[in-house]
Amino acid sequence: MFSFSSIKDYESLLLSGRITCVEAVSFYLQNIKTNSHLNAFLEVYEDEVLEYASLLDANRKSGKKSGKLHGVIVGLKDVIAYKNHKLSASSKILENFQSVYNATVTERLLKEEAIIIGRQNCDEFAMGSSNENSAFGNVLNPIDNTRVPGGSSGGSAVSVQADLCMISLGSDTGGSVRQPADFCGIVGLKPAYGRVSRYGLIAYASSFDQIGIFSKNVDDAALVLDVIAGPDDYDSTSISAPFTPVDTKKEKLTIGYFPATLEHNKLDTEIANAQKDFIKKLSEQNIEIKPIDFNLLEYIVPAYYVLTTAEASSNLSRYDGIKFGKSFSVNDLSDQIELTRSKYFGKEVKRRIMLGTFVLSEGYYDAYVTQAQKIRRILIDKTNAIFSNVDAIISPVSPTTAFKFNQNNTDPVEMFLADIFTVYANLTGIPAISIPLFKHSNGMPFGIQLMASHANELILLQLSKKLIEIKKNLN
Ligand code: GLN
């Protein structure tokens, strides 16, 4: 029976004729059916992918195999546009909406012969940390079905964990790739802001949003990043900075950490101890460990939620029931807009639109938005200073392992605090990765987060491999 370990191995199986794309696709289609209770996919393009897989098989047999992702089976979070396919942001307001163009990432995947297998469930408009905000039902954590998969890209993380596809693309505005990856025990990479074009990504908070990658291993994330990254005429914030590798001539790598994060009262003690212990072990492995003085932790989550809700309230104003999506047909225009938005936006989305509209309103703008922007500036300056002394920062991904359904969704502030370790990278635009390393006594996986200076994804990937190796040898 087919089993997937890495894109490279899959490629050699294909080339040696031990497997075909049709067989691989059939394996995943079957797994999606068997695991339909997880609710990871909102839609599966069954006939289409079987047809395309057989075309790829025929091409390969006649010597035509040109794509770097030839036959690689990919799932897309329901916020990434795929031409002539539905795109709903897991929201009623866009139910049955079809995209008329491809996102740049979709275009680049297809050009490299990837097979896009389906559209994945997520929190509505990518707002959430548990996937409990989807208009189309919860996604279950495959390891323990009574627990959340994390959010907002829950369906994308679950799909990779449970072998429903090889790779998923999600979006990370404040942790939505890294946190669900952590909750499901897989790799989650958020590239630097601008590294991957946002063209065709449904906007939540445009100065934070970034498309990221879920994979079973670090090499696969690197390979997919290589395909989707790079400047794009359709996204003026996309960057062309080269990837800088780790300086291998350097005697010792330096990893910094924030002692304040490890003492945080929200951090689970088992996670805290595993982090401290691992950091100590790293210092015995020719890695220099530097504690970093950081007194801004308490400002991070408030600044994030002020700025992202402000941007969201503006971005989501386009859903008025007139231009596209579902709408109420009544005679009065403002009634039509009000009814459409009241009926078809979910509770969390409405909360954020209201919060964002409030902080942007006259008389409050300076007290909230300007202050939050100042915090963002201070954080960026502080981060640049930190990276003149260290190669990377290590931190927990989330204060807890995957929590139970309904545990955190009565108090929104409690849920917002779950993002305390991840939003830093989005506020500063730096790349970050979560890698699975440990198992909690409650049976759930957790790992570490690594962050590097702007546009230094290569350091993250190289260091991640090194740390995984170190951890393996410790066992
Ligand atoms: N949990 C965060 C939020 O709700 C992050 C979401 C995201 O990264 N899309 O805003």
Coordinates of C-alpha atoms and ligand atoms in Angstrom, one line a residue:
M1 CA 0.0 0.0 0.0
F2 CA 1.2 3.5 -0.7
S3 CA 2.6 5.5 2.1
F4 CA 3.9 9.0 1.9
S5 CA 7.1 10.1 3.6
S6 CA 8.5 13.0 1.5
I7 CA 8.1 14.6 -1.9
K8 CA 11.6 13.3 -2.9
D9 CA 10.7 9.7 -2.1
Y10 CA 7.4 10.0 -3.8
E11 CA 9.2 11.3 -6.9
S12 CA 11.5 8.4 -7.0
L13 CA 8.6 6.0 -6.6
L14 CA 6.9 7.6 -9.6
L15 CA 10.1 7.6 -11.7
S16 CA 10.8 4.0 -10.9
G17 CA 7.3 3.0 -11.8
R18 CA 6.5 1.6 -8.4
I19 CA 3.5 4.0 -8.1
T20 CA 1.5 6.1 -10.4
C21 CA -0.2 9.5 -9.8
V22 CA -3.6 7.8 -10.2
E23 CA -2.8 5.3 -7.5
A24 CA -1.6 8.1 -5.1
V25 CA -4.6 10.2 -5.8
S26 CA -6.9 7.2 -5.3
F27 CA -5.2 6.5 -1.9
Y28 CA -5.9 10.1 -0.7
L29 CA -9.5 10.1 -2.1
Q30 CA -10.1 6.9 -0.1
N31 CA -8.6 8.4 3.0
I32 CA -10.7 11.6 2.7
K33 CA -13.8 9.4 2.5
T34 CA -12.8 7.2 5.5
N35 CA -12.0 10.3 7.5
S36 CA -15.0 12.5 6.5
H37 CA -15.9 12.8 10.2
L38 CA -12.9 15.1 10.6
N39 CA -14.6 17.6 8.3
A40 CA -11.2 18.8 7.0
F41 CA -12.4 19.3 3.4
L42 CA -15.3 21.4 2.3
E43 CA -15.0 20.1 -1.3
V44 CA -13.0 17.4 -3.0
Y45 CA -12.3 17.7 -6.8
E46 CA -12.5 13.9 -7.3
D47 CA -13.2 13.5 -11.0
E48 CA -10.9 16.4 -11.9
V49 CA -7.9 15.1 -10.0
L50 CA -8.2 11.5 -11.3
E51 CA -8.3 12.9 -14.8
Y52 CA -5.3 15.1 -14.3
A53 CA -3.4 12.4 -12.5
S54 CA -3.8 10.0 -15.5
L55 CA -2.6 12.8 -17.8
L56 CA 0.5 13.3 -15.7
D57 CA 1.1 9.5 -15.7
A58 CA 0.8 9.4 -19.5
N59 CA 3.1 12.4 -19.9
R60 CA 5.7 10.9 -17.5
K61 CA 5.7 7.6 -19.4
S62 CA 6.4 9.5 -22.6
G63 CA 9.3 11.3 -21.0
K64 CA 7.5 14.6 -20.2
K65 CA 7.9 15.4 -16.6
S66 CA 8.9 18.9 -16.1
G67 CA 7.3 20.1 -12.9
K68 CA 9.2 20.4 -9.6
L69 CA 6.0 19.3 -7.9
H70 CA 5.0 16.6 -10.5
G71 CA 2.0 14.8 -9.1
V72 CA 2.3 16.2 -5.6
I73 CA -1.1 16.3 -4.0
V74 CA -2.0 19.6 -2.4
G75 CA -5.0 21.0 -0.4
L76 CA -5.9 24.7 -0.4
K77 CA -7.4 26.5 2.6
D78 CA -10.7 28.0 1.6
V79 CA -9.2 31.5 1.4
I80 CA -6.9 30.8 -1.6
A81 CA -8.4 31.4 -5.1
Y82 CA -8.6 28.6 -7.6
K83 CA -10.1 29.6 -10.9
N84 CA -13.6 28.2 -11.6
H85 CA -13.7 26.7 -8.2
K86 CA -15.7 27.7 -5.1
L87 CA -14.1 30.0 -2.6
S88 CA -16.1 30.8 0.6
A89 CA -13.6 31.7 3.4
S90 CA -15.8 29.2 5.3
S91 CA -18.5 31.9 5.5
K92 CA -22.2 31.8 4.6
I93 CA -21.7 35.2 2.9
L94 CA -19.6 33.7 0.2
E95 CA -21.3 30.3 0.0
N96 CA -21.4 29.2 -3.7
F97 CA -19.1 32.0 -4.8
Q98 CA -16.8 30.9 -7.5
S99 CA -13.4 32.4 -8.2
V100 CA -12.8 33.8 -11.6
Y101 CA -9.0 33.8 -11.3
N102 CA -6.1 31.9 -9.8
A103 CA -4.2 33.1 -6.8
T104 CA -0.5 33.5 -7.7
V105 CA 0.4 30.5 -5.4
T106 CA -2.2 28.4 -7.2
E107 CA -0.8 29.4 -10.6
R108 CA 2.7 28.5 -9.4
L109 CA 1.6 25.1 -8.0
L110 CA -0.2 24.2 -11.2
K111 CA 2.8 25.3 -13.4
E112 CA 4.9 22.8 -11.4
E113 CA 2.3 20.1 -12.0
A114 CA 0.9 19.8 -8.5
I115 CA -2.5 18.2 -8.2
I116 CA -4.9 20.4 -6.2
I117 CA -7.2 17.9 -4.5
G118 CA -9.7 20.2 -2.7
R119 CA -10.7 23.1 -0.6
Q120 CA -10.1 23.0 3.2
N121 CA -12.3 24.1 6.1
C122 CA -11.1 26.9 8.3
D123 CA -12.3 29.6 10.7
E124 CA -14.5 32.1 9.0
F125 CA -12.3 34.6 7.2
A126 CA -9.4 33.1 9.0
M127 CA -10.4 34.6 12.3
G128 CA -9.9 32.1 15.1
S129 CA -7.5 29.8 16.9
S130 CA -9.6 26.6 17.1
N131 CA -11.6 26.2 13.8
E132 CA -14.8 26.5 15.9
N133 CA -15.7 29.6 13.9
S134 CA -16.3 28.0 10.5
A135 CA -19.9 28.3 9.1
F136 CA -19.5 24.8 7.9
G137 CA -18.8 23.0 11.2
N138 CA -15.9 22.1 13.4
V139 CA -12.8 20.3 12.2
L140 CA -11.7 17.5 14.6
N141 CA -8.2 16.9 15.7
P142 CA -7.3 13.4 14.3
I143 CA -5.2 12.5 17.3
D144 CA -8.0 13.1 19.8
N145 CA -11.4 13.9 18.2
T146 CA -12.6 15.7 21.4
R147 CA -9.9 18.3 20.8
V148 CA -9.7 21.2 18.4
P149 CA -7.2 21.0 15.5
G150 CA -6.1 24.6 16.1
G151 CA -7.0 27.5 13.8
S152 CA -7.6 29.2 11.7
S153 CA -6.2 26.8 9.1
G154 CA -7.5 23.7 11.0
G155 CA -8.6 21.7 7.9
S156 CA -5.2 22.2 6.2
A157 CA -3.3 21.0 9.2
V158 CA -5.5 18.0 9.8
S159 CA -5.3 17.0 6.1
V160 CA -1.5 16.7 6.2
Q161 CA -1.6 15.0 9.7
A162 CA -4.2 12.4 8.7
D163 CA -2.8 11.7 5.2
L164 CA -5.6 13.3 3.3
C165 CA -3.1 15.1 1.1
M166 CA 0.7 15.6 1.0
I167 CA 0.9 19.3 1.5
S168 CA -1.5 22.1 2.4
L169 CA -1.3 25.8 1.9
G170 CA -2.9 27.9 4.6
S171 CA -2.7 31.5 5.7
D172 CA -1.0 32.9 8.8
T173 CA -2.1 36.4 10.0
G174 CA -1.3 35.8 13.7
G175 CA -0.3 32.1 13.9
S176 CA -2.9 30.3 11.8
V177 CA -0.3 28.0 10.2
R178 CA 2.1 27.5 13.1
Q179 CA -0.5 26.9 15.8
P180 CA -2.6 24.2 14.1
A181 CA 0.6 22.6 12.9
D182 CA 1.7 22.4 16.5
F183 CA -1.7 21.1 17.7
C184 CA -1.5 18.3 15.0
G185 CA 2.2 17.5 15.3
I186 CA 3.4 18.5 11.8
V187 CA 5.6 21.2 10.3
G188 CA 4.1 24.7 9.8
L189 CA 6.0 27.5 8.0
K190 CA 5.1 31.1 7.9
P191 CA 7.4 32.9 5.4
A192 CA 8.5 36.5 5.9
Y193 CA 5.8 39.1 5.0
G194 CA 5.9 39.6 1.3
R195 CA 7.9 36.4 0.5
V196 CA 4.8 34.8 -1.0
S197 CA 2.4 36.8 -3.0
R198 CA -1.0 37.5 -1.4
Y199 CA -2.7 37.9 -4.8
G200 CA -5.8 35.8 -4.7
L201 CA -5.7 35.3 -0.9
I202 CA -8.9 36.5 0.7
A203 CA -7.8 39.4 2.8
Y204 CA -8.2 39.4 6.6
A205 CA -5.5 41.9 7.8
S206 CA -3.4 42.8 4.8
S207 CA -0.3 44.1 6.5
F208 CA -0.1 40.8 8.5
D209 CA -1.5 38.1 6.1
Q210 CA 1.0 35.6 4.7
I211 CA 0.4 32.3 2.9
G212 CA 2.2 29.4 4.6
I213 CA 2.9 25.7 4.2
F214 CA 1.9 22.6 6.1
S215 CA 4.1 19.5 5.6
K216 CA 5.3 16.3 7.2
N217 CA 8.9 17.4 7.1
V218 CA 11.2 20.4 6.7
D219 CA 12.5 19.5 3.2
D220 CA 9.0 19.4 1.8
A221 CA 8.3 22.8 3.2
A222 CA 11.5 24.1 1.6
L223 CA 10.7 22.6 -1.8
V224 CA 7.2 24.1 -1.8
L225 CA 8.4 27.5 -0.6
D226 CA 10.9 27.5 -3.5
V227 CA 8.0 27.1 -5.9
I228 CA 5.5 29.6 -4.4
A229 CA 7.9 32.4 -3.2
G230 CA 9.1 35.4 -5.2
P231 CA 8.1 38.7 -6.5
D232 CA 4.8 39.2 -8.2
D233 CA 3.6 42.1 -10.2
Y234 CA 0.1 41.6 -8.7
D235 CA 1.3 42.2 -5.1
S236 CA 3.2 45.4 -4.5
T237 CA 4.3 44.2 -1.1
S238 CA 6.0 41.0 -2.5
I239 CA 9.7 40.9 -2.0
S240 CA 12.6 39.6 -4.1
A241 CA 15.2 39.4 -1.3
P242 CA 17.5 36.3 -1.7
F243 CA 17.3 33.5 0.8
T244 CA 20.4 33.9 3.0
P245 CA 21.8 30.5 4.2
V246 CA 23.3 29.9 7.6
D247 CA 27.0 30.9 7.6
T248 CA 28.5 27.5 8.0
K249 CA 32.0 28.9 8.6
K250 CA 30.7 30.4 11.8
E251 CA 32.1 28.7 14.9
K252 CA 28.9 28.7 16.8
L253 CA 25.3 29.4 16.0
T254 CA 23.5 31.7 18.4
I255 CA 19.9 31.1 19.4
G256 CA 18.1 33.7 21.6
Y257 CA 15.1 33.1 23.8
F258 CA 12.8 35.3 25.9
P259 CA 13.0 34.1 29.5
A260 CA 9.8 36.1 30.1
T261 CA 7.8 33.8 27.7
L262 CA 8.9 30.7 29.6
E263 CA 7.7 32.2 32.9
H264 CA 4.3 33.4 31.5
N265 CA 1.4 32.3 33.7
K266 CA -0.6 31.1 30.7
L267 CA 2.1 28.7 29.7
D268 CA 1.5 25.0 30.5
T269 CA 4.2 23.8 32.9
E270 CA 5.0 20.7 31.0
I271 CA 5.5 22.8 27.8
A272 CA 7.6 25.3 29.8
N273 CA 9.8 22.5 31.3
A274 CA 10.3 20.8 27.9
Q275 CA 11.4 24.1 26.4
K276 CA 13.8 24.9 29.2
D277 CA 15.3 21.5 29.1
F278 CA 15.7 21.5 25.4
I279 CA 17.3 25.0 25.5
K280 CA 19.8 23.6 28.0
K281 CA 20.5 20.6 25.8
L282 CA 21.2 22.9 22.9
S283 CA 23.8 24.8 24.9
E284 CA 25.6 21.5 25.3
Q285 CA 25.6 21.0 21.5
N286 CA 27.9 23.8 20.4
I287 CA 25.0 26.3 20.1
E288 CA 25.3 29.5 22.0
I289 CA 22.1 30.3 23.9
K290 CA 21.4 33.9 24.8
P291 CA 18.6 35.1 27.0
I292 CA 17.0 38.2 25.6
D293 CA 15.5 40.9 27.8
F294 CA 12.0 41.5 26.5
N295 CA 9.4 43.6 28.4
L296 CA 6.9 44.0 25.6
L297 CA 5.1 40.7 25.9
E298 CA 1.9 42.1 27.4
Y299 CA 1.5 44.6 24.6
I300 CA 1.7 42.1 21.7
V301 CA -1.8 40.6 21.8
P302 CA -3.6 43.9 22.3
A303 CA -1.6 45.6 19.5
Y304 CA -2.3 42.7 17.2
Y305 CA -6.1 42.7 17.9
V306 CA -6.4 46.5 17.5
L307 CA -4.5 46.5 14.2
T308 CA -5.9 43.4 12.6
T309 CA -9.5 44.2 13.5
A310 CA -9.1 47.7 12.1
E311 CA -7.7 46.3 8.8
A312 CA -10.4 43.6 8.8
S313 CA -13.3 46.0 9.2
S314 CA -12.0 47.8 6.1
N315 CA -11.3 44.6 4.1
L316 CA -14.6 43.0 4.8
S317 CA -16.6 46.1 3.9
R318 CA -16.7 44.8 0.3
Y319 CA -19.1 42.0 1.4
D320 CA -22.2 44.1 1.0
G321 CA -24.5 41.7 -0.8
I322 CA -24.2 43.7 -4.0
K323 CA -20.9 43.1 -5.6
F324 CA -20.7 39.3 -5.1
G325 CA -21.7 36.6 -2.7
K326 CA -25.1 36.0 -1.1
S327 CA -27.5 38.8 -0.6
F328 CA -31.0 39.6 0.6
S329 CA -33.2 41.1 -2.1
V330 CA -35.2 44.0 -0.6
N331 CA -36.1 47.4 -2.0
D332 CA -34.1 49.6 0.2
L333 CA -30.3 49.6 -0.4
S334 CA -29.2 50.1 3.1
D335 CA -31.6 47.4 4.4
Q336 CA -30.2 45.1 1.8
I337 CA -26.6 45.7 3.1
E338 CA -27.6 45.5 6.7
L339 CA -29.7 42.3 6.3
T340 CA -27.0 40.6 4.2
R341 CA -24.2 41.3 6.6
S342 CA -26.3 40.6 9.7
K343 CA -27.5 37.3 8.4
Y344 CA -24.5 35.9 6.7
F345 CA -21.5 36.9 8.8
G346 CA -20.8 34.7 11.8
K347 CA -20.5 36.0 15.4
E348 CA -16.7 36.2 15.6
V349 CA -16.5 38.1 12.3
K350 CA -19.1 40.6 13.4
R351 CA -17.3 41.0 16.7
R352 CA -14.1 41.9 14.9
I353 CA -15.7 44.2 12.3
M354 CA -17.3 46.1 15.2
L355 CA -14.1 46.2 17.2
G356 CA -12.2 47.4 14.2
T357 CA -14.8 50.0 13.3
F358 CA -14.7 51.3 16.8
V359 CA -10.9 51.7 17.1
L360 CA -10.9 53.4 13.7
S361 CA -13.6 55.9 14.6
E362 CA -13.0 59.5 15.2
G363 CA -12.0 60.2 18.8
Y364 CA -10.7 56.7 19.4
Y365 CA -8.2 56.4 16.5
D366 CA -5.3 57.9 18.3
A367 CA -6.0 56.1 21.6
Y368 CA -6.0 52.7 19.9
V369 CA -4.7 52.5 16.4
T370 CA -1.9 55.1 16.7
Q371 CA -0.8 53.5 20.0
A372 CA -0.8 50.0 18.5
Q373 CA 1.2 51.3 15.5
K374 CA 3.7 52.8 17.9
I375 CA 4.0 49.4 19.6
R376 CA 4.5 47.8 16.2
R377 CA 7.3 50.2 15.4
I378 CA 9.0 49.6 18.7
L379 CA 8.8 45.9 18.2
I380 CA 10.3 46.1 14.8
D381 CA 13.2 48.2 16.0
K382 CA 13.7 45.9 19.0
T383 CA 13.6 42.8 16.7
N384 CA 16.2 44.3 14.3
A385 CA 18.5 44.9 17.3
I386 CA 17.9 41.4 18.6
F387 CA 19.0 39.9 15.3
S388 CA 22.3 41.7 15.3
N389 CA 23.2 39.3 18.1
V390 CA 21.4 36.1 17.4
D391 CA 20.8 33.8 14.4
A392 CA 17.3 32.8 15.5
I393 CA 14.9 33.0 18.4
I394 CA 13.3 30.0 20.0
S395 CA 10.0 30.0 21.8
P396 CA 6.9 27.9 22.5
V397 CA 4.3 27.9 19.7
S398 CA 1.2 28.0 21.9
P399 CA 0.7 28.2 25.6
T400 CA -1.1 24.8 25.6
T401 CA -1.5 21.7 23.5
A402 CA -4.8 21.3 21.5
F403 CA -7.6 22.1 23.9
K404 CA -11.1 20.6 24.1
F405 CA -14.0 21.9 22.1
N406 CA -15.9 24.7 23.8
Q407 CA -13.1 25.2 26.4
N408 CA -12.0 28.6 25.2
N409 CA -14.8 30.0 23.2
T410 CA -17.0 31.6 25.9
D411 CA -14.4 34.3 26.7
P412 CA -12.9 35.8 23.5
V413 CA -10.0 37.4 25.4
E414 CA -9.0 33.9 26.7
M415 CA -9.0 32.7 23.1
F416 CA -7.0 35.7 21.9
L417 CA -4.3 35.0 24.5
A418 CA -3.7 31.6 22.8
D419 CA -1.9 33.6 20.1
I420 CA 0.6 35.2 22.5
F421 CA 3.7 33.5 21.1
T422 CA 2.8 33.6 17.4
V423 CA 1.6 37.1 16.7
Y424 CA 5.0 38.6 17.3
A425 CA 6.3 37.3 13.9
N426 CA 3.3 38.8 12.1
L427 CA 3.6 42.2 13.8
T428 CA 7.3 42.3 12.8
G429 CA 7.0 40.6 9.4
I430 CA 9.7 38.0 10.2
P431 CA 9.6 34.4 9.1
A432 CA 8.7 31.7 11.6
I433 CA 8.3 27.9 11.7
S434 CA 6.8 25.4 14.1
I435 CA 8.3 22.0 14.3
P436 CA 6.9 19.0 16.3
L437 CA 9.3 17.7 18.9
F438 CA 7.5 16.5 22.0
K439 CA 4.6 14.6 23.4
H440 CA 2.6 15.9 26.3
S441 CA 1.4 13.5 29.1
N442 CA -2.1 14.2 27.8
G443 CA -1.1 12.4 24.6
M444 CA -1.0 15.5 22.4
P445 CA 2.0 16.7 20.4
F446 CA 3.8 20.0 20.8
G447 CA 6.9 21.5 19.5
I448 CA 9.0 24.7 19.3
Q449 CA 8.8 27.8 17.2
L450 CA 11.9 29.3 15.5
M451 CA 12.0 32.8 14.2
A452 CA 14.6 34.5 12.1
S453 CA 15.3 37.9 10.8
H454 CA 13.4 39.3 7.9
A455 CA 13.7 37.1 4.7
N456 CA 15.9 34.6 6.4
E457 CA 13.7 31.5 5.8
L458 CA 16.7 29.4 4.9
I459 CA 18.2 29.8 8.3
L460 CA 14.9 28.6 9.8
L461 CA 14.8 25.6 7.6
Q462 CA 18.4 24.7 8.2
L463 CA 18.2 25.2 11.9
S464 CA 15.0 23.2 12.1
K465 CA 16.6 20.2 10.6
K466 CA 19.5 20.6 12.9
L467 CA 17.3 20.8 16.0
I468 CA 15.2 17.8 14.9
E469 CA 18.4 15.9 14.5
I470 CA 19.6 16.9 18.0
K471 CA 16.3 16.0 19.5
K472 CA 16.4 12.6 17.8
N473 CA 19.9 11.9 19.2
L474 CA 18.7 12.8 22.7
N475 CA 16.0 10.1 22.7
Ligands
GLN1 N1 -5.8 33.3 15.9 C1 -5.5 34.5 15.3 C2 -6.7 35.4 15.0 O1 -7.8 34.9 15.3 C3 -4.7 34.3 14.1 C4 -5.5 34.0 12.9 C5 -4.7 33.9 11.6 O2 -3.5 33.8 11.7 N2 -5.4 33.9 10.5 O3 -6.6 36.4 14.5

